PDB file of C-alpha atoms in Angstrom:
ATOM      1  CA  MET A   1     133.978 -30.010  74.674  1.00 63.00           C
ATOM      2  CA  SER A   2     134.935 -29.410  78.227  1.00 71.00           C
ATOM      3  CA  PRO A   3     134.351 -31.961  80.994  1.00 72.00           C
ATOM      4  CA  GLY A   4     130.771 -31.936  82.224  1.00 70.00           C
ATOM      5  CA  VAL A   5     129.407 -30.523  78.945  1.00 72.00           C
ATOM      6  CA  GLU A   6     127.572 -32.996  76.728  1.00 73.00           C
ATOM      7  CA  SER A   7     127.240 -30.769  73.667  1.00 76.00           C
ATOM      8  CA  THR A   8     126.802 -27.187  72.591  1.00 80.00           C
ATOM      9  CA  ASP A   9     124.739 -25.520  69.882  1.00 83.00           C
ATOM     10  CA  PHE A  10     127.972 -25.059  67.952  1.00 80.00           C
ATOM     11  CA  SER A  11     129.075 -28.708  68.220  1.00 76.00           C
ATOM     12  CA  GLU A  12     125.575 -29.917  67.343  1.00 80.00           C
ATOM     13  CA  SER A  13     125.604 -27.835  64.154  1.00 82.00           C
ATOM     14  CA  LEU A  14     128.860 -29.288  62.823  1.00 80.00           C
ATOM     15  CA  TYR A  15     128.843 -31.904  60.083  1.00 79.00           C
ATOM     16  CA  PRO A  16     130.339 -34.355  60.448  1.00 80.00           C
ATOM     17  CA  LYS A  17     129.902 -34.341  64.229  1.00 80.00           C
ATOM     18  CA  PRO A  18     133.229 -34.013  66.070  1.00 79.00           C
ATOM     19  CA  PRO A  19     134.279 -36.788  68.443  1.00 81.00           C
ATOM     20  CA  ASN A  20     133.576 -36.180  72.123  1.00 81.00           C
ATOM     21  CA  PHE A  21     137.101 -36.328  73.529  1.00 82.00           C
ATOM     22  CA  THR A  22     135.818 -36.155  77.103  1.00 82.00           C
ATOM     23  CA  ASN A  23     134.406 -39.672  76.593  1.00 81.00           C
ATOM     24  CA  ALA A  24     136.984 -42.306  77.614  1.00 82.00           C
ATOM     25  CA  GLN A  25     135.699 -44.838  75.055  1.00 83.00           C
ATOM     26  CA  VAL A  26     136.218 -42.331  72.250  1.00 82.00           C
ATOM     27  CA  VAL A  27     139.706 -41.351  73.428  1.00 83.00           C
ATOM     28  CA  ASP A  28     140.769 -44.989  73.887  1.00 84.00           C
ATOM     29  CA  ARG A  29     140.746 -45.288  70.074  1.00 82.00           C
ATOM     30  CA  TYR A  30     143.386 -42.542  69.918  1.00 80.00           C
ATOM     31  CA  LYS A  31     145.684 -43.897  72.658  1.00 82.00           C
ATOM     32  CA  THR A  32     147.552 -46.272  70.349  1.00 87.00           C
ATOM     33  CA  ASP A  33     150.588 -45.045  68.419  1.00 90.00           C
ATOM     34  CA  ALA A  34     148.551 -45.145  65.209  1.00 92.00           C
ATOM     35  CA  GLY A  35     145.731 -43.189  66.866  1.00 89.00           C
ATOM     36  CA  ALA A  36     148.156 -40.577  68.183  1.00 91.00           C
ATOM     37  CA  GLN A  37     149.662 -40.187  64.709  1.00 94.00           C
ATOM     38  CA  GLN A  38     146.168 -39.860  63.221  1.00 92.00           C
ATOM     39  CA  SER A  39     145.322 -37.134  65.746  1.00 91.00           C
ATOM     40  CA  PHE A  40     148.594 -35.327  65.020  1.00 96.00           C
ATOM     41  CA  TRP A  41     147.930 -35.463  61.268  1.00 96.00           C
ATOM     42  CA  ALA A  42     144.392 -34.077  61.707  1.00 93.00           C
ATOM     43  CA  ILE A  43     145.669 -31.251  63.920  1.00 94.00           C
ATOM     44  CA  LYS A  44     148.486 -30.401  61.515  1.00 97.00           C
ATOM     45  CA  HIS A  45     146.568 -30.664  58.230  1.00 97.00           C
ATOM     46  CA  GLY A  46     142.955 -30.156  59.277  1.00 93.00           C
ATOM     47  CA  ILE A  47     140.008 -32.079  57.904  1.00 90.00           C
ATOM     48  CA  MET A  48     138.488 -30.602  54.772  1.00 85.00           C
ATOM     49  CA  ALA A  49     134.831 -29.573  54.957  1.00 79.00           C
ATOM     50  CA  SER A  50     134.548 -30.450  58.644  1.00 81.00           C
ATOM     51  CA  GLY A  51     135.289 -27.322  60.665  1.00 81.00           C
ATOM     52  CA  MET A  52     138.643 -28.786  61.795  1.00 87.00           C
ATOM     53  CA  PRO A  53     141.280 -26.190  60.876  1.00 91.00           C
ATOM     54  CA  ALA A  54     144.874 -26.974  59.968  1.00 95.00           C
ATOM     55  CA  TRP A  55     147.315 -25.744  62.625  1.00 94.00           C
ATOM     56  CA  GLY A  56     150.539 -26.758  60.867  1.00 94.00           C
ATOM     57  CA  ALA A  57     151.302 -23.306  59.486  1.00 95.00           C
ATOM     58  CA  SER A  58     151.027 -21.558  62.854  1.00 94.00           C
ATOM     59  CA  HIS A  59     152.216 -24.226  65.322  1.00 94.00           C
ATOM     60  CA  ASP A  60     155.387 -26.303  65.457  1.00 95.00           C
ATOM     61  CA  ASP A  61     155.330 -30.091  65.818  1.00 96.00           C
ATOM     62  CA  ASP A  62     156.066 -29.982  69.559  1.00 95.00           C
ATOM     63  CA  ARG A  63     153.019 -27.810  70.173  1.00 93.00           C
ATOM     64  CA  MET A  64     150.814 -30.091  68.067  1.00 94.00           C
ATOM     65  CA  TRP A  65     152.043 -33.178  69.961  1.00 95.00           C
ATOM     66  CA  ALA A  66     151.126 -31.300  73.149  1.00 93.00           C
ATOM     67  CA  MET A  67     147.607 -30.930  71.707  1.00 92.00           C
ATOM     68  CA  VAL A  68     147.491 -34.697  71.132  1.00 93.00           C
ATOM     69  CA  ALA A  69     148.539 -35.260  74.757  1.00 92.00           C
ATOM     70  CA  PHE A  70     145.866 -32.804  75.924  1.00 90.00           C
ATOM     71  CA  ILE A  71     143.164 -34.633  73.939  1.00 88.00           C
ATOM     72  CA  ARG A  72     144.266 -37.940  75.436  1.00 89.00           C
ATOM     73  CA  SER A  73     144.036 -36.475  78.968  1.00 89.00           C
ATOM     74  CA  LEU A  74     140.527 -34.995  78.630  1.00 86.00           C
ATOM     75  CA  PRO A  75     138.571 -37.978  80.030  1.00 88.00           C
ATOM     76  CA  GLU A  76     140.570 -37.843  83.279  1.00 88.00           C
ATOM     77  CA  LEU A  77     140.160 -34.085  83.826  1.00 88.00           C
ATOM     78  CA  ASN A  78     137.460 -32.650  86.028  1.00 89.00           C
ATOM     79  CA  GLU A  79     135.932 -29.237  85.298  1.00 88.00           C
ATOM     80  CA  ASN A  80     138.346 -27.380  87.606  1.00 90.00           C
ATOM     81  CA  GLN A  81     141.442 -29.033  86.121  1.00 90.00           C
ATOM     82  CA  TYR A  82     140.207 -28.299  82.594  1.00 88.00           C
ATOM     83  CA  THR A  83     139.550 -24.650  83.457  1.00 89.00           C
ATOM     84  CA  MET A  84     142.973 -24.299  85.061  1.00 88.00           C
ATOM     85  CA  LEU A  85     144.747 -25.794  82.028  1.00 85.00           C
ATOM     86  CA  THR A  86     142.797 -23.883  79.399  1.00 85.00           C
ATOM     87  CA  THR A  87     143.099 -20.592  81.284  1.00 85.00           C
ATOM     88  CA  ARG A  88     146.848 -21.088  81.462  1.00 67.00           C
ATOM     89  CA  LEU A  89     146.915 -21.908  77.743  1.00 58.00           C
ATOM     90  CA  ASP A  90     144.922 -18.750  76.967  1.00 55.00           C
ATOM     91  CA  ASP A  91     147.389 -16.708  79.040  1.00 58.00           C
ATOM     92  CA  ASP A  92     150.341 -18.318  77.232  1.00 56.00           C
ATOM     93  CA  MET A  93     148.784 -17.521  73.849  1.00 54.00           C
ATOM     94  CA  MET A  94     148.221 -13.904  74.917  1.00 53.00           C
ATOM     95  CA  ASP A  95     151.834 -13.606  76.095  1.00 53.00           C
ATOM     96  CA  MET A  96     153.049 -15.017  72.785  1.00 50.00           C
ATOM     97  CA  SER A  97     150.923 -12.639  70.713  1.00 50.00           C
ATOM     98  CA  GLU A  98     152.113  -9.628  72.697  1.00 53.00           C
ATOM     99  CA  GLY A  99     155.680 -10.706  71.997  1.00 52.00           C
ATOM    100  CA  GLY A 100     154.983 -11.021  68.298  1.00 47.00           C
ATOM    101  CA  ALA A 101     155.178 -14.825  68.189  1.00 47.00           C
ATOM    102  CA  GLY A 102     151.493 -15.586  68.734  1.00 46.00           C
ATOM    103  CA  MET A 103     148.880 -16.785  66.314  1.00 43.00           C
ATOM    104  CA  GLN A 104     148.374 -14.661  63.238  1.00 42.00           C
ATOM    105  CA  HIS A 105     144.805 -14.042  62.061  1.00 37.00           C
TER     106      HIS A 105
END
């Protein structure tokens, strides 16, 4: 969820419920080395029957570690910072797909 958004219809319908990474208390559990490795593993391999996809086939390790860093930064971001970062990420993904190196669906 983005900063300033408590939940959405989509997030409320997921089972199990995803962690709210904009909550500092939630993210604090992932700020240890073990927590970062757990986050990386979940991003790379996904979580079966949860709605969390595996990104390991379409993203390299550096990109997945960047996702971990992004998750860890969410509690400190305001809505404008979040929008700026995610808009830039969307633009980067579009540039990659136009060059043939983007995500494959």
